[in-house]
Coordinates of C-alpha atoms in Angstrom, one line a residue:
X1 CA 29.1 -10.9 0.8
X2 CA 25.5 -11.1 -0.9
X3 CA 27.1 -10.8 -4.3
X4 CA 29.0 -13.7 -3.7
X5 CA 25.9 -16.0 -2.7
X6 CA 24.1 -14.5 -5.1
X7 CA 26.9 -15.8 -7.9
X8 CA 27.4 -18.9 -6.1
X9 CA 23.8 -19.5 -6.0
X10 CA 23.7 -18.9 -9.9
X11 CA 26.5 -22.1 -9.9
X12 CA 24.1 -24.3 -8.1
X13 CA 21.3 -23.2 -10.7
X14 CA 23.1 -23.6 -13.7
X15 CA 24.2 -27.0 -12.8
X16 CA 21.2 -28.0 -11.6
X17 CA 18.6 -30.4 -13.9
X18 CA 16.1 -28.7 -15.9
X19 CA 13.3 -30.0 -15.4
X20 CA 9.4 -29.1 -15.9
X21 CA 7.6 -25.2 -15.1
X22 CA 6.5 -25.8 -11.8
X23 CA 2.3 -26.3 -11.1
X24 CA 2.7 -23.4 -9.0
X25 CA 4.0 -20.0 -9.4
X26 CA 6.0 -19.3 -6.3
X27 CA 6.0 -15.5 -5.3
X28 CA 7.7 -13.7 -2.6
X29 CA 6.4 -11.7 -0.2
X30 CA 8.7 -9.6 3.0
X31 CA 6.3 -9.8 5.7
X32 CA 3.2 -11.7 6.5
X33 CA -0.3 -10.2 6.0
X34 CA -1.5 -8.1 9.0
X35 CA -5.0 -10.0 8.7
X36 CA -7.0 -11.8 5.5
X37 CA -10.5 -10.1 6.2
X38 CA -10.9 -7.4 3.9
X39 CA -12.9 -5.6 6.1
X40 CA -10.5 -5.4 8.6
X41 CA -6.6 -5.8 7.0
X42 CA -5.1 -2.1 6.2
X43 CA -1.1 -3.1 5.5
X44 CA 0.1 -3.7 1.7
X45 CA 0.2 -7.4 2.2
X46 CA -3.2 -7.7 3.3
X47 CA -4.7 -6.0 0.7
X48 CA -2.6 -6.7 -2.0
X49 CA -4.1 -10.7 -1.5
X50 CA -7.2 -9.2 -0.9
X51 CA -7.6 -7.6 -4.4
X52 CA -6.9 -11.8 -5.6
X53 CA -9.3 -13.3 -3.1
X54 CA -12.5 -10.8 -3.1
X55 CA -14.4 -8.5 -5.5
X56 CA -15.7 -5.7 -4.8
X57 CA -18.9 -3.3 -6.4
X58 CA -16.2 -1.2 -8.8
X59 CA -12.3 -1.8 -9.3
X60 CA -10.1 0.6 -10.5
X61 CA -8.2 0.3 -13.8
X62 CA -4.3 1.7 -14.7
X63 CA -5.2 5.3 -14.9
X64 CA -6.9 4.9 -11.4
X65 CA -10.5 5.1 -12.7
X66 CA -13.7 3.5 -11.3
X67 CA -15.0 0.6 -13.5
X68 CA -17.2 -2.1 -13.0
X69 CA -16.2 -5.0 -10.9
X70 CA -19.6 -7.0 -8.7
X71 CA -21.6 -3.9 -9.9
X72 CA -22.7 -3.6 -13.7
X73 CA -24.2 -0.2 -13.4
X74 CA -24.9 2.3 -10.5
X75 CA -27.3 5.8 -10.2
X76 CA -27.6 8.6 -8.1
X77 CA -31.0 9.5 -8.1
X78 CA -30.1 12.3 -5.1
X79 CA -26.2 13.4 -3.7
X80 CA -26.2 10.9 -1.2
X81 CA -28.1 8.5 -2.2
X82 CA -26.3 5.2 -4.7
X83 CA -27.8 2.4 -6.2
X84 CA -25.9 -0.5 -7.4
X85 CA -26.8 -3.4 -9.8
X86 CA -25.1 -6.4 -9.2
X87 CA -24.1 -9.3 -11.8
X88 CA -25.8 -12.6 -11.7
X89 CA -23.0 -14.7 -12.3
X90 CA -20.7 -14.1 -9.0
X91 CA -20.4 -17.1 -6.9
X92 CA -18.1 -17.6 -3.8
X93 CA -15.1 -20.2 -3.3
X94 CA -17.3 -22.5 -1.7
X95 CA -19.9 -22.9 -4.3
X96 CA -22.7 -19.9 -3.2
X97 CA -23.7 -17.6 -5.3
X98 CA -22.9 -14.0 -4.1
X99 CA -26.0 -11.7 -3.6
X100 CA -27.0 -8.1 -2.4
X101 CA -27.4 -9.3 0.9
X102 CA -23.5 -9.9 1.3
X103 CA -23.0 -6.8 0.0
X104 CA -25.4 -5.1 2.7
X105 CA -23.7 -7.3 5.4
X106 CA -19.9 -6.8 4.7
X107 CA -20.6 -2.8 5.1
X108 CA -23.1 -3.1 8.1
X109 CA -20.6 -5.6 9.9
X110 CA -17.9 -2.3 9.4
X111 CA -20.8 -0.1 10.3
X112 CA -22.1 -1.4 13.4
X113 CA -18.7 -2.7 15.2
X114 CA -19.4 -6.4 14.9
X115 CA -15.9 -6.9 14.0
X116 CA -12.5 -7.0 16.4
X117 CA -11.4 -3.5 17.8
X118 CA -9.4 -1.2 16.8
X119 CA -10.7 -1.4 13.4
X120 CA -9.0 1.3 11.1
X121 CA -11.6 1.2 8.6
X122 CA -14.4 2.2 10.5
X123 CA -13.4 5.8 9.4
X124 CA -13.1 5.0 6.1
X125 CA -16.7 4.4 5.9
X126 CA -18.0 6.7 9.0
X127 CA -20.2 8.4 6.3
X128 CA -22.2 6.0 5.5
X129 CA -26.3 5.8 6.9
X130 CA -27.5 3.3 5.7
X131 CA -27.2 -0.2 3.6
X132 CA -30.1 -2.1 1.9
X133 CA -30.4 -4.7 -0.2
X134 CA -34.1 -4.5 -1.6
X135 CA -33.5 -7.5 -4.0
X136 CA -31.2 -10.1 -4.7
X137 CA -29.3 -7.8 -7.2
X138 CA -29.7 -4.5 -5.7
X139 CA -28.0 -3.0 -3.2
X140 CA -28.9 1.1 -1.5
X141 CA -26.3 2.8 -0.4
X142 CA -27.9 6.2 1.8
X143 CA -24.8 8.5 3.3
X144 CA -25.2 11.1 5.5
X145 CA -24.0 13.9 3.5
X146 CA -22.3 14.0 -0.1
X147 CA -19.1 12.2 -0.2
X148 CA -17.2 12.8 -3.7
X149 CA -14.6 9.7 -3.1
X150 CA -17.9 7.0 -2.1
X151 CA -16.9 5.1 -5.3
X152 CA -13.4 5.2 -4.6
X153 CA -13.8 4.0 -1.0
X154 CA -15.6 0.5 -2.8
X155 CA -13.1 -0.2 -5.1
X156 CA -11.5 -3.5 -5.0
X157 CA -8.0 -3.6 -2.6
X158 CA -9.4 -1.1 -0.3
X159 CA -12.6 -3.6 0.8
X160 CA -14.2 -7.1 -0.4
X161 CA -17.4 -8.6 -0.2
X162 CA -17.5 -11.4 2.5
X163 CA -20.5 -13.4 2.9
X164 CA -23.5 -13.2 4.7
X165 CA -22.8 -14.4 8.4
X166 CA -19.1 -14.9 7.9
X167 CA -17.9 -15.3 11.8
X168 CA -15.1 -13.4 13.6
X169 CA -12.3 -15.9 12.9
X170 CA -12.9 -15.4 9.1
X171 CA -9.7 -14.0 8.3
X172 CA -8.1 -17.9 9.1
X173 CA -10.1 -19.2 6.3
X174 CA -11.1 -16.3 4.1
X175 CA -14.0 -17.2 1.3
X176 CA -14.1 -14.6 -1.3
X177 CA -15.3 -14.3 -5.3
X178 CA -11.9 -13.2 -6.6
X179 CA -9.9 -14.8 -9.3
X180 CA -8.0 -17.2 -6.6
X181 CA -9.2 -19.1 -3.5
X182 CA -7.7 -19.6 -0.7
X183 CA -6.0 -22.9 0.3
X184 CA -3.8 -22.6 3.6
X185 CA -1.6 -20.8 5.3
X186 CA 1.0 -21.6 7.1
X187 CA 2.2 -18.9 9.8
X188 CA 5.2 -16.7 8.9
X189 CA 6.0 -19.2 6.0
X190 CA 3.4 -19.1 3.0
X191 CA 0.1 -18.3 1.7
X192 CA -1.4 -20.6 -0.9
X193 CA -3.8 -20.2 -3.3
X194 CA -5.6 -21.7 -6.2
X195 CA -7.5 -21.0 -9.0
X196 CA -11.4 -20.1 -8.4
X197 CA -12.9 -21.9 -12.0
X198 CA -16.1 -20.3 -11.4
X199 CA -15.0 -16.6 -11.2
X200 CA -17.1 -14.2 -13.3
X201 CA -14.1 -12.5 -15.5
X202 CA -11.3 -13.5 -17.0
X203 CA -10.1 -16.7 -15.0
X204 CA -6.2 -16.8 -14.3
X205 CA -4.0 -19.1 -16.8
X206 CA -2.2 -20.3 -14.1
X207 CA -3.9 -22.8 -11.4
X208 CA -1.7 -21.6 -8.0
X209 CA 0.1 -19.4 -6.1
X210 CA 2.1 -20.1 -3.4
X211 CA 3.2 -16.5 -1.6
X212 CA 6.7 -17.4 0.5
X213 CA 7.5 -14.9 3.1
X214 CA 11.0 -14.5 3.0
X215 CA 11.8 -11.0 6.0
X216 CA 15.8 -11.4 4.4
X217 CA 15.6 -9.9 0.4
X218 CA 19.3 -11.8 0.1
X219 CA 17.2 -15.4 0.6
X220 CA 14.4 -14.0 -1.7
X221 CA 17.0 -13.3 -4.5
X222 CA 19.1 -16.2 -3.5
X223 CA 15.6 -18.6 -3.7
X224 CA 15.3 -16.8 -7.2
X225 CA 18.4 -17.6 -8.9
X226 CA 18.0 -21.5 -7.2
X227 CA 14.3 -21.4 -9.1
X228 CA 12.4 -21.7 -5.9
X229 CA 10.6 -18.4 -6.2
X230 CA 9.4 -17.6 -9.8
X231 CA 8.5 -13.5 -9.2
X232 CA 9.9 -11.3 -6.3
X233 CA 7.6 -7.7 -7.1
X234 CA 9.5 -4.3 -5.4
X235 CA 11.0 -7.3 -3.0
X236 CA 15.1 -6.3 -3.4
X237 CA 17.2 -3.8 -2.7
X238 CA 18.0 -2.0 -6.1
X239 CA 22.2 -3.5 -6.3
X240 CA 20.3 -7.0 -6.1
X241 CA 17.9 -6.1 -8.9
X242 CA 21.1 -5.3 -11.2
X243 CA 23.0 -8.0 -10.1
X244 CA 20.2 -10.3 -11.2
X245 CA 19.5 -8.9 -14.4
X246 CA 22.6 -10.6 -15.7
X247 CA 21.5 -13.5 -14.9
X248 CA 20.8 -15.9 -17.7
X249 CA 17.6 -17.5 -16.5
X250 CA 15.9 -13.8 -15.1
X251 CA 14.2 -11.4 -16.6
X252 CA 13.5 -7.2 -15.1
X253 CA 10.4 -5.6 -15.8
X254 CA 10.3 -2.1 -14.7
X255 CA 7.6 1.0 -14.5
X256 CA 7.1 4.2 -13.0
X257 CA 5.4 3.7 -9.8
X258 CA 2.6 5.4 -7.7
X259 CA 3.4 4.3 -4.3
X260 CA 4.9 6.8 -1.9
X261 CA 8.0 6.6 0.7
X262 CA 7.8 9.0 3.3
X263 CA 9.5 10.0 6.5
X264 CA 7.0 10.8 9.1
X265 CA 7.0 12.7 12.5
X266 CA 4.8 12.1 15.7
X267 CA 4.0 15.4 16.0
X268 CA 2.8 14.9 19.8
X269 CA 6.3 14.4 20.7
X270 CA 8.4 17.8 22.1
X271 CA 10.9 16.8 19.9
X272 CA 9.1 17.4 16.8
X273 CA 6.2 19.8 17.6
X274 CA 8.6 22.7 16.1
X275 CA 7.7 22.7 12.8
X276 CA 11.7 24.1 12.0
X277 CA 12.8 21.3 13.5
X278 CA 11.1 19.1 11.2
X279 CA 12.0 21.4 8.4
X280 CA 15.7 20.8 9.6
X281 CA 16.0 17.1 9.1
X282 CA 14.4 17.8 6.0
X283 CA 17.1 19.9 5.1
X284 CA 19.7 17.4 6.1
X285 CA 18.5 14.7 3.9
X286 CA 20.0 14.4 0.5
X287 CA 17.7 12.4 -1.5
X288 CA 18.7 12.9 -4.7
X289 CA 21.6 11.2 -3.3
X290 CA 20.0 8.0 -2.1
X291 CA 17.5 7.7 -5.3
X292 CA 20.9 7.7 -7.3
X293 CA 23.0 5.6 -5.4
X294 CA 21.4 3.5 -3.0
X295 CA 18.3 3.3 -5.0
X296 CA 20.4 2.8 -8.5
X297 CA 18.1 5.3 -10.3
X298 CA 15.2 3.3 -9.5
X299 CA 12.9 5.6 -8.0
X300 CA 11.5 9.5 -8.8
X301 CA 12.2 12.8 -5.8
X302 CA 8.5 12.9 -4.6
X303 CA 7.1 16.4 -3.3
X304 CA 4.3 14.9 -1.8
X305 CA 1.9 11.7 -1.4
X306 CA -0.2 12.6 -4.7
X307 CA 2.2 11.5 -8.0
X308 CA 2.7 13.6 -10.8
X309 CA 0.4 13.0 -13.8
X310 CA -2.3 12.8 -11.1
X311 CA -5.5 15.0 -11.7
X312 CA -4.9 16.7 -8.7
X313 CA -1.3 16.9 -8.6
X314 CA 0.2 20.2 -7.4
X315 CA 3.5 21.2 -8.3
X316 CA 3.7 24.5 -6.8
X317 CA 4.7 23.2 -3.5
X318 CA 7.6 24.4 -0.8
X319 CA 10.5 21.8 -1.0
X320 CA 13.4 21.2 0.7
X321 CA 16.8 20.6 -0.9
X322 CA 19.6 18.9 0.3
X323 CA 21.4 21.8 2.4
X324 CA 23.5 21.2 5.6
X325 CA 23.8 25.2 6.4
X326 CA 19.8 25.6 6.4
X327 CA 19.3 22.9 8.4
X328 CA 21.9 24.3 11.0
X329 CA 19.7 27.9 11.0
X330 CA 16.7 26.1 11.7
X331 CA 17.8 24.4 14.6
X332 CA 19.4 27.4 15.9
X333 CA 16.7 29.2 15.4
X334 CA 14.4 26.5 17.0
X335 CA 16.7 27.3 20.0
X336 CA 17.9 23.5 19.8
X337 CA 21.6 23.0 20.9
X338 CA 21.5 19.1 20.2
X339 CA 19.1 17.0 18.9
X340 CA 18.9 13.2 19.3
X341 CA 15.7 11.0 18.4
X342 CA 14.8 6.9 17.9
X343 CA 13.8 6.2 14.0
X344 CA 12.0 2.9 14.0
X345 CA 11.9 0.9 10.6
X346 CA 11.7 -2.9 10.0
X347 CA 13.9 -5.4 9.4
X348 CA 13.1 -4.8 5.5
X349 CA 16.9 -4.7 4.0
X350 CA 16.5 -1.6 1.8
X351 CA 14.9 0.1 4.6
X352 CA 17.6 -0.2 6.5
X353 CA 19.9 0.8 4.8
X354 CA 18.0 4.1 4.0
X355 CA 17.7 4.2 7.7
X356 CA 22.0 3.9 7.5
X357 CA 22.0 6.7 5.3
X358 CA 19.7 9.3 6.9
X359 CA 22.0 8.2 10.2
X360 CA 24.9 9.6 8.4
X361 CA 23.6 12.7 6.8
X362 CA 21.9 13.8 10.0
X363 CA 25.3 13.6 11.9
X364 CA 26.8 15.8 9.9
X365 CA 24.0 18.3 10.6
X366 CA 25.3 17.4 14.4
X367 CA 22.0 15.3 14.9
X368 CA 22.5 12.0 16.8
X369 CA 19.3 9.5 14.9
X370 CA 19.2 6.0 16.3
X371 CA 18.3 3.1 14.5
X372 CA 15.4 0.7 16.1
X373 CA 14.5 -2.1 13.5
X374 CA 11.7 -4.5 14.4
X375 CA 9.7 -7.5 12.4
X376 CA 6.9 -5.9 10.5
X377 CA 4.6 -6.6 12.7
X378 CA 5.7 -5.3 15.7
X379 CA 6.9 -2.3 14.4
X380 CA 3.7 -1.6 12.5
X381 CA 1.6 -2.1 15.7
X382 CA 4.1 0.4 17.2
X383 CA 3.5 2.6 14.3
X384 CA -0.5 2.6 14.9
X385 CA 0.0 3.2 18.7
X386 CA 1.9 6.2 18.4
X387 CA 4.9 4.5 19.7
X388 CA 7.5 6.6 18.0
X389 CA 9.5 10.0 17.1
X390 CA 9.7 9.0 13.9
X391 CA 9.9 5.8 11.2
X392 CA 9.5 5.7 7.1
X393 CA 7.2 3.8 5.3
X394 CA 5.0 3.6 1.8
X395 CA 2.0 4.2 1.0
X396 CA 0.9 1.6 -1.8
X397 CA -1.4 2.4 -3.5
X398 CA -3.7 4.4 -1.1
X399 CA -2.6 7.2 -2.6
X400 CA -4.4 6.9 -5.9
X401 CA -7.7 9.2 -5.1
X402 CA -7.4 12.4 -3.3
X403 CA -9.5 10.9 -0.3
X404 CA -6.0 9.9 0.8
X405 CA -6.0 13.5 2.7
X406 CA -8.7 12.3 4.7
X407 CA -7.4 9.0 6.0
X408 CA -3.9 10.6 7.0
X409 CA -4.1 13.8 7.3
X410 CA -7.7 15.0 9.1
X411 CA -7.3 15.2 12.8
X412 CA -10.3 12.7 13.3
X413 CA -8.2 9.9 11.9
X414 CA -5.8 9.0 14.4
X415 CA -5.8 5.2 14.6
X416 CA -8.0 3.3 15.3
X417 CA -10.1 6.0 13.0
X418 CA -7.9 6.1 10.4
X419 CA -3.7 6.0 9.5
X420 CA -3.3 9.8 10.6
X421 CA -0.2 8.3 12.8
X422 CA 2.1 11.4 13.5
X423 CA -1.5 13.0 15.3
X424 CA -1.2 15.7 12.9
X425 CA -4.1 18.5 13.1
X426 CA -4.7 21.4 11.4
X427 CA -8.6 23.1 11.2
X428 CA -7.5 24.4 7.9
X429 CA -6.7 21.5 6.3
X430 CA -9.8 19.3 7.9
X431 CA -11.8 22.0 6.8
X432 CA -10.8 21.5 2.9
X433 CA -10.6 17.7 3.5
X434 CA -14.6 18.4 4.4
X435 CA -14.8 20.6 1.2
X436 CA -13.2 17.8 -0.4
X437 CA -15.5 15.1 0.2
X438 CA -19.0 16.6 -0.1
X439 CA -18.6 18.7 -3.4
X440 CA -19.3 17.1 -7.1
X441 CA -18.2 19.9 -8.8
X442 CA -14.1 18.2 -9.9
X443 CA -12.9 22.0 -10.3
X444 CA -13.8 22.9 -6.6
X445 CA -12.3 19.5 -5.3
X446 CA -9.0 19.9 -7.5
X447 CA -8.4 23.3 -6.4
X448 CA -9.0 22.2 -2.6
X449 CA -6.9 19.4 -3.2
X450 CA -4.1 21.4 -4.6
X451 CA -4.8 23.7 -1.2
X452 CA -4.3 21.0 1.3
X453 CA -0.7 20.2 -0.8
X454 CA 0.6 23.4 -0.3
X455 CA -0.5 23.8 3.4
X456 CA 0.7 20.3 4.1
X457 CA 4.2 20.9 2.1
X458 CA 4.5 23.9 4.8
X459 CA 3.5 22.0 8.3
X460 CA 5.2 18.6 7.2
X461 CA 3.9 16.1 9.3
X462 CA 5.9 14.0 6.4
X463 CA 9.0 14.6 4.7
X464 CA 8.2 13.3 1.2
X465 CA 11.1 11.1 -0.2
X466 CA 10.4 9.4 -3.5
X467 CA 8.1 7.6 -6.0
X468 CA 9.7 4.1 -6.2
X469 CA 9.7 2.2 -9.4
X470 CA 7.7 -1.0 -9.5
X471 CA 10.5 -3.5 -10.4
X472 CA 9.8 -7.2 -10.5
X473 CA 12.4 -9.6 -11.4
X474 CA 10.9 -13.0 -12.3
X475 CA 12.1 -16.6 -14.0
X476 CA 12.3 -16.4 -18.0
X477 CA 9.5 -19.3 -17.8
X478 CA 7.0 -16.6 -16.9
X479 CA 5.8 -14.6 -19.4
X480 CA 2.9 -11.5 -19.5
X481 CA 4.1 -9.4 -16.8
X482 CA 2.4 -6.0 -17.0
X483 CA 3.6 -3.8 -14.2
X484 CA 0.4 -1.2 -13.6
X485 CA 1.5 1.7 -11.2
X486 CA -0.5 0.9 -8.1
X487 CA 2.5 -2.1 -8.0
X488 CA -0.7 -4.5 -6.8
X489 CA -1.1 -8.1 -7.5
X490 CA -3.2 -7.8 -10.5
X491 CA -0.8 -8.8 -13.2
X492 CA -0.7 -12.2 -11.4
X493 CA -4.0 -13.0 -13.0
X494 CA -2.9 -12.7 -16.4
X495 CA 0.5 -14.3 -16.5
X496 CA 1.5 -17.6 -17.9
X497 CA 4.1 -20.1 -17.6
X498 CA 5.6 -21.8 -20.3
X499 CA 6.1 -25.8 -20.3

């Protein structure tokens, strides 16, 4: 049925006038962001806008290292102590010029709770004494012990710089120093913004952006073959995507990706405290399966949330193939005559029909998996509440620096703390997350990186699925798409749209 709207929507296209490139570059989004405030949004929507509305002290570039962003240098003169030197030339959407002291008052806002509860990133930045800003363009940073990923932890995406005294409903009219400012947005429809003249690097070529959110993907790749949306980024299922790239007026870019699907367990539910239990489903999945078919080659098998070609990567991991008669044992073993369990995902379209999929391969292993799909937002908030047995989702771009362990894995970062949702705990593994974070020597905190991959491969709180491509389909009018592997919304600054 969606081929056939997508070709009759191709029709309509081709006979329609050409007129034009459009003032604005319309971009699809699936869901709504969770909340504008960098201090406070966590979801990939959030703080993929984020990283165009706000700088930050350092960014990080394609081979996920720390470069300058609002800071021109930094020193160390002691392990926890960082000093920061801030450009001069930074000025906010609304015309003021951005200082040290909204620097010191983003972090102290996180710091000292002035912000909404539950606030996820409150963990993130737990180690953290102390914030100063002695000048206008210097800002102290004092921890309370060593902390290896500090500069990852700045890095633009992950938190902005508001400014001084922004109030609590800041997220409905967010004033940043990123390459676009905000404009409106309308709820559950779009997000627009424009062009911020006076930003500090390399301004965009292209003076708005309006984001559509558009939950079907069959309207998103409908709306692009009409020419209402110019770029859908990792927004179709992968049938669309090659359906589309015959299309006359579309072009596909395409790039190995970072981000991370996973298939997590609450481990606080009896269904899945039994670690052979959860080795069983994992047994009963055939991924390689579903990356060629329903993902039409467009993804990588993933043995855990670090990618390969990572610093820190670790091979030597346990796996679990595709096999029917293990997963059987285990569940024998696990003294578990029949197994049923609720699988929440959203109403994403390629999610569910993964969701389909795992349904069907699960029965065969006599498992009975239902199927509960909600709106992002409700299901996320489920998600963070611990109100599930078990659901799927990515993590975009949070797993570029190791410190990832610590946010999902240590057992003080159940939400609100942090995103360890499935309430995983093992003293093992906190202990090397510790190790982790307060070493400088990079041999020490690769090999207990590589330690906490093997231990985690064993307990699997996550049954690690694949590395999805990042796979944007966009109008041949736009031109200087650069795909990095984060899959973020950087490349938006430099692209261009012909006449």
């Amino acid at each position: 049925m969606w081929l056939a709207l997508l070709l009759l929507a191709g029709f309509v296209s081709a006979c329609s006038s050409a007129g034009a490139g459009p003032a604005i570059v319309a971009v699809a989004m699936s869901q709504p962001p969770t909340n504008l405030d960098p201090r406070i949004g966590q979801d990939a929507a959030s703080e993929r806008l984020a990283q165009l509305l706000f700088s930050s002290l350092v960014k990080k570039n394609g081979r996920f290292e720390i470069e300058p962003d609002l800071a021109v240098s930094w020193e160390t003169p002691d392990a926890r102590t960082y000093v920061f030197h801030l450009r001069k030339d930074a000025v906010f959407h609304d015309g003021r010029k951005l200082t040290a002291r909204d620097v010191a008052f983003t972090f102290q806002s996180i710091l000292e709770n002035r912000l909404p509860p539950p606030n996820p990133k409150a963990g993130t930045y737990r180690f953290i004494e102390s914030v100063d800003a002695p000048d206008a363009h210097t800002v102290v940073f004092k921890l309370k012990e060593p902390h290896a990923p500090f500069l990852w932890n700045l890095a633009r995406g992950g938190i902005g710089v508001v400014p001084e005294g922004s109030p609590p409903g800041f997220a409905r009219n967010p004033i940043g120093s990123g390459p676009f400012r905000f404009v409106h947005y309308v709820q559950d429809s779009e997000i627009v913004l424009a062009r911020h003249d006076e930003y500090y690097d390399a301004k965009p070529k292209i003076a708005r952006l309006k984001f559509k959110i558009i939950p079907e993907a069959i309207v998103r790749a409908l709306e692009l073959r009409k020419g209402s949306v110019d770029i859908a980024l990792n927004m179709l299922t992968p049938d669309m995507v090659e359906t589309l790239r015959r299309d006359p007026q579309l072009e596909v870019a395409a790039s190995p990706g970072a981000n991370y699907q996973y298939l997590a367990f609450n481990l606080k539910d009896p269904v899945f405290s039994d670690v052979r239990v959860r080795k069983a489903i994992a047994h009963a999945i055939d991924r390689k399966a579903i990356v060629d078919h329903l993902l039409r080659g467009q993804a990588r098998l993933a043995s855990g949330i670090i990618p390969p070609g990572h610093w820190c990567f670790e091979a030597n991991v346990a796996t679990y193939a595709y096999d029917p008669p293990r997963a059987h044992a285990l569940l024998r073993e696990a003294g578990v005559a029949k197994l049923s369990f609720t699988y929440r995902t959203s109403t994403d379209e390629t999610g569910r029909q993964t969701a389909s999929v795992f349904q069907q391969q699960l029965k065969e292993v006599g498992v009975d998996m239902q199927i509960r799909s909600n709106e992002f937002a409700t299901f996320f908030a489920d998600v963070q509440k611990g109100n599930f047995q078990a659901y799927s989702l990515q993590w975009v771009g949070g797993n570029n620096d190791p410190d990832i362990f610590n946010h999902v894995f240590h057992s003080n970062m159940i939400p609100p703390n942090g995103a360890n949702r499935g309430r995983y705990a093992n003293p093992a593994v906190d202990r090397l997350i510790e190790l982790t974070q307060r070493t400088s020597d990079l041999a020490e905190r690769k090999a207990a990186c590589q330690a906490i991959q093997r231990i985690v491969a064993e307990d699997l709180p996550y049954v690690s699925l694949w590395h999805l491509d990042n796979v944007a389909v966009y109008n041949k009018r736009i031109s200087g798409v650069e795909l990095l592997p984060s899959g973020d919304y950087d490349f938006l600054t430099r692209i261009t749209v012909k006449d």
